[in-house]
PDB file of C-alpha atoms in Angstrom:
ATOM      1  CA  UNK P 213     -18.080  -1.770  -0.708  1.00  0.00           C
ATOM      2  CA  UNK P 214     -15.077  -1.629   1.616  1.00  0.00           C
ATOM      3  CA  UNK P 215     -14.853   0.935   4.388  1.00  0.00           C
ATOM      4  CA  UNK P 216     -11.954   3.258   3.411  1.00  0.00           C
ATOM      5  CA  UNK P 217     -10.863   3.361   7.060  1.00  0.00           C
ATOM      6  CA  UNK P 218     -11.080  -0.197   8.455  1.00  0.00           C
ATOM      7  CA  UNK P 219     -11.642  -2.117   5.177  1.00  0.00           C
ATOM      8  CA  UNK P 220     -14.758  -3.865   6.513  1.00  0.00           C
ATOM      9  CA  UNK P 221     -16.414  -5.470   3.479  1.00  0.00           C
ATOM     10  CA  UNK P 222     -20.056  -5.632   2.453  1.00  0.00           C
ATOM     11  CA  UNK P 223     -21.065  -2.100   3.429  1.00  0.00           C
ATOM     12  CA  UNK P 224     -23.908  -0.651   1.357  1.00  0.00           C
ATOM     13  CA  UNK P 225     -22.900   2.266  -0.882  1.00  0.00           C
ATOM     14  CA  UNK P 226     -25.666   4.322   0.772  1.00  0.00           C
ATOM     15  CA  UNK P 227     -24.220   3.840   4.296  1.00  0.00           C
ATOM     16  CA  UNK P 228     -22.714   7.010   5.808  1.00  0.00           C
ATOM     17  CA  UNK P 229     -21.332   5.630   9.092  1.00  0.00           C
ATOM     18  CA  UNK P 230     -19.274   2.415   9.034  1.00  0.00           C
ATOM     19  CA  UNK P 231     -20.990  -0.037  11.405  1.00  0.00           C
ATOM     20  CA  UNK P 232     -17.612  -1.586  12.236  1.00  0.00           C
ATOM     21  CA  UNK P 233     -15.323   1.397  13.014  1.00  0.00           C
ATOM     22  CA  UNK P 234     -17.742   4.353  13.115  1.00  0.00           C
ATOM     23  CA  UNK P 235     -15.931   6.500  10.535  1.00  0.00           C
ATOM     24  CA  UNK P 236     -18.012   8.995   8.545  1.00  0.00           C
ATOM     25  CA  UNK P 237     -17.554   7.433   5.097  1.00  0.00           C
ATOM     26  CA  UNK P 238     -18.194  10.535   2.910  1.00  0.00           C
ATOM     27  CA  UNK P 239     -15.329  12.391   4.644  1.00  0.00           C
ATOM     28  CA  UNK P 240     -12.997   9.399   4.383  1.00  0.00           C
ATOM     29  CA  UNK P 241     -13.740   9.151   0.652  1.00  0.00           C
ATOM     30  CA  UNK P 242     -13.595  12.864  -0.205  1.00  0.00           C
ATOM     31  CA  UNK P 243     -10.473  12.618  -2.405  1.00  0.00           C
ATOM     32  CA  UNK P 244     -11.376   9.290  -3.981  1.00  0.00           C
ATOM     33  CA  UNK P 245     -13.089   8.616  -7.288  1.00  0.00           C
ATOM     34  CA  UNK P 246     -16.775   7.788  -6.761  1.00  0.00           C
ATOM     35  CA  UNK P 247     -17.942   4.169  -6.987  1.00  0.00           C
ATOM     36  CA  UNK P 248     -19.101   3.543 -10.563  1.00  0.00           C
ATOM     37  CA  UNK P 249     -16.618   5.955 -12.168  1.00  0.00           C
ATOM     38  CA  UNK P 250     -15.672   4.767 -15.663  1.00  0.00           C
ATOM     39  CA  UNK P 251     -12.070   5.089 -16.883  1.00  0.00           C
ATOM     40  CA  UNK P 252     -10.215   4.680 -20.193  1.00  0.00           C
ATOM     41  CA  UNK P 253     -13.183   4.987 -22.553  1.00  0.00           C
ATOM     42  CA  UNK P 254     -15.467   2.689 -20.544  1.00  0.00           C
ATOM     43  CA  UNK P 255     -12.789  -0.006 -20.110  1.00  0.00           C
ATOM     44  CA  UNK P 256     -12.584   0.081 -16.304  1.00  0.00           C
ATOM     45  CA  UNK P 257     -15.272   0.649 -13.669  1.00  0.00           C
ATOM     46  CA  UNK P 258     -14.357   1.663 -10.106  1.00  0.00           C
ATOM     47  CA  UNK P 259     -16.082  -0.742  -7.685  1.00  0.00           C
ATOM     48  CA  UNK P 260     -14.491   0.168  -4.361  1.00  0.00           C
ATOM     49  CA  UNK P 261     -11.473   1.361  -2.432  1.00  0.00           C
ATOM     50  CA  UNK P 262      -8.634  -0.997  -1.502  1.00  0.00           C
ATOM     51  CA  UNK P 263      -6.340   1.491   0.187  1.00  0.00           C
ATOM     52  CA  UNK P 264      -4.580   4.810   0.094  1.00  0.00           C
ATOM     53  CA  UNK P 265      -1.159   6.159   0.893  1.00  0.00           C
ATOM     54  CA  UNK P 266       0.751   9.396   0.538  1.00  0.00           C
ATOM     55  CA  UNK P 267       1.324   8.946  -3.193  1.00  0.00           C
ATOM     56  CA  UNK P 268      -1.795   7.226  -4.400  1.00  0.00           C
ATOM     57  CA  UNK P 269      -5.122   5.516  -4.052  1.00  0.00           C
ATOM     58  CA  UNK P 270      -5.697   1.873  -4.975  1.00  0.00           C
ATOM     59  CA  UNK P 271      -9.146   0.959  -6.226  1.00  0.00           C
ATOM     60  CA  UNK P 272     -10.988  -2.307  -6.631  1.00  0.00           C
ATOM     61  CA  UNK P 273     -12.171  -2.179 -10.238  1.00  0.00           C
ATOM     62  CA  UNK P 274     -13.554  -4.284 -13.063  1.00  0.00           C
ATOM     63  CA  UNK P 275     -12.163  -4.572 -16.602  1.00  0.00           C
ATOM     64  CA  UNK P 276     -15.389  -4.563 -18.615  1.00  0.00           C
ATOM     65  CA  UNK P 277     -13.914  -5.751 -21.923  1.00  0.00           C
ATOM     66  CA  UNK P 278     -12.113  -8.719 -20.348  1.00  0.00           C
ATOM     67  CA  UNK P 279     -14.822  -9.330 -17.706  1.00  0.00           C
ATOM     68  CA  UNK P 280     -12.366  -9.659 -14.841  1.00  0.00           C
ATOM     69  CA  UNK P 281     -11.604  -7.878 -11.563  1.00  0.00           C
ATOM     70  CA  UNK P 282      -8.512  -5.674 -11.438  1.00  0.00           C
ATOM     71  CA  UNK P 283      -6.818  -3.223  -9.098  1.00  0.00           C
ATOM     72  CA  UNK P 284      -6.100   0.313 -10.268  1.00  0.00           C
ATOM     73  CA  UNK P 285      -3.454   2.493  -8.661  1.00  0.00           C
ATOM     74  CA  UNK P 286      -4.147   6.199  -9.126  1.00  0.00           C
ATOM     75  CA  UNK P 287      -1.145   8.476  -8.783  1.00  0.00           C
ATOM     76  CA  UNK P 288      -2.450  11.043  -6.314  1.00  0.00           C
ATOM     77  CA  UNK P 289       0.248  12.684  -4.176  1.00  0.00           C
ATOM     78  CA  UNK P 290      -1.714  14.378  -1.413  1.00  0.00           C
ATOM     79  CA  UNK P 291       0.936  17.060  -0.933  1.00  0.00           C
ATOM     80  CA  UNK P 292       0.860  18.160  -4.587  1.00  0.00           C
ATOM     81  CA  UNK P 293      -2.731  17.728  -5.776  1.00  0.00           C
ATOM     82  CA  UNK P 294      -6.391  18.164  -4.870  1.00  0.00           C
ATOM     83  CA  UNK P 295      -9.440  16.636  -6.540  1.00  0.00           C
ATOM     84  CA  UNK P 296     -12.065  18.782  -8.257  1.00  0.00           C
ATOM     85  CA  UNK P 297     -15.255  17.367  -6.713  1.00  0.00           C
ATOM     86  CA  UNK P 298     -17.359  18.443  -9.707  1.00  0.00           C
ATOM     87  CA  UNK P 299     -15.499  16.563 -12.445  1.00  0.00           C
ATOM     88  CA  UNK P 300     -13.122  14.238 -10.562  1.00  0.00           C
ATOM     89  CA  UNK P 301      -9.975  15.683 -12.141  1.00  0.00           C
ATOM     90  CA  UNK P 302      -6.812  16.328 -10.170  1.00  0.00           C
ATOM     91  CA  UNK P 303      -5.633  19.911  -9.869  1.00  0.00           C
ATOM     92  CA  UNK P 304      -1.929  20.325  -9.267  1.00  0.00           C
ATOM     93  CA  UNK P 305      -0.980  23.051  -6.837  1.00  0.00           C
ATOM     94  CA  UNK P 306       1.011  25.547  -8.914  1.00  0.00           C
ATOM     95  CA  UNK P 307       3.935  25.757  -6.501  1.00  0.00           C
ATOM     96  CA  UNK P 308       4.390  21.967  -6.758  1.00  0.00           C
ATOM     97  CA  UNK P 309       3.986  21.508 -10.520  1.00  0.00           C
ATOM     98  CA  UNK P 310       7.631  20.626 -11.191  1.00  0.00           C
ATOM     99  CA  UNK P 311       7.861  18.250  -8.217  1.00  0.00           C
ATOM    100  CA  UNK P 312       4.572  16.623  -9.246  1.00  0.00           C
ATOM    101  CA  UNK P 313       5.801  16.033 -12.810  1.00  0.00           C
ATOM    102  CA  UNK P 314       9.118  14.525 -11.643  1.00  0.00           C
ATOM    103  CA  UNK P 315       7.373  12.235  -9.188  1.00  0.00           C
ATOM    104  CA  UNK P 316       4.776  11.235 -11.795  1.00  0.00           C
ATOM    105  CA  UNK P 317       7.501  10.290 -14.280  1.00  0.00           C
ATOM    106  CA  UNK P 318       9.171   8.138 -11.592  1.00  0.00           C
ATOM    107  CA  UNK P 319       5.855   6.393 -10.962  1.00  0.00           C
ATOM    108  CA  UNK P 320       5.384   5.681 -14.696  1.00  0.00           C
ATOM    109  CA  UNK P 321       8.980   4.437 -14.968  1.00  0.00           C
ATOM    110  CA  UNK P 322       8.426   2.019 -12.064  1.00  0.00           C
ATOM    111  CA  UNK P 323       5.203   0.818 -13.704  1.00  0.00           C
ATOM    112  CA  UNK P 324       7.072   0.050 -16.931  1.00  0.00           C
ATOM    113  CA  UNK P 325       9.686  -1.909 -15.015  1.00  0.00           C
ATOM    114  CA  UNK P 326       6.999  -3.876 -13.152  1.00  0.00           C
ATOM    115  CA  UNK P 327       5.197  -4.620 -16.429  1.00  0.00           C
ATOM    116  CA  UNK P 328       8.242  -6.630 -17.537  1.00  0.00           C
ATOM    117  CA  UNK P 329       8.511  -8.692 -14.357  1.00  0.00           C
ATOM    118  CA  UNK P 330       6.551 -11.933 -14.201  1.00  0.00           C
ATOM    119  CA  UNK P 331       6.609 -13.520 -10.754  1.00  0.00           C
ATOM    120  CA  UNK P 332       3.808 -15.026  -8.688  1.00  0.00           C
ATOM    121  CA  UNK P 333       4.580 -12.734  -5.741  1.00  0.00           C
ATOM    122  CA  UNK P 334       4.664  -9.498  -7.755  1.00  0.00           C
ATOM    123  CA  UNK P 335       1.572  -7.735  -9.044  1.00  0.00           C
ATOM    124  CA  UNK P 336       1.102  -7.857 -12.833  1.00  0.00           C
ATOM    125  CA  UNK P 337       0.876  -4.525 -14.630  1.00  0.00           C
ATOM    126  CA  UNK P 338      -1.484  -4.556 -17.630  1.00  0.00           C
ATOM    127  CA  UNK P 339      -1.923  -0.845 -18.340  1.00  0.00           C
ATOM    128  CA  UNK P 340      -0.263   2.484 -17.546  1.00  0.00           C
TER     129      UNK P 340
END
């Protein structure tokens, strides 16, 4: 797996301290979906973390039906939502519900636009 802090590759999933940067991996991954999480009725499997920003987390994943690696961008605005560690679901902070919904719709709209663009330097969107 990749270290969520320095992106060092090849770290065992049982490792707690990154041997490259020294970050405590469980804390760095607290808001992220666990490795092995299945999405969309067993279509995608989360294999690692590629990066995270203020509005989302990008995962290294595998499309099981097509047998190919993919990247999955999870809409996760840190200011509006927190993850339920028991079931992995996002809980929207009540005071931010309207802002979350507006921002989510913008994200989906951008995804639809990207899905219609075919260029070698732009990521292909296969699912929303």
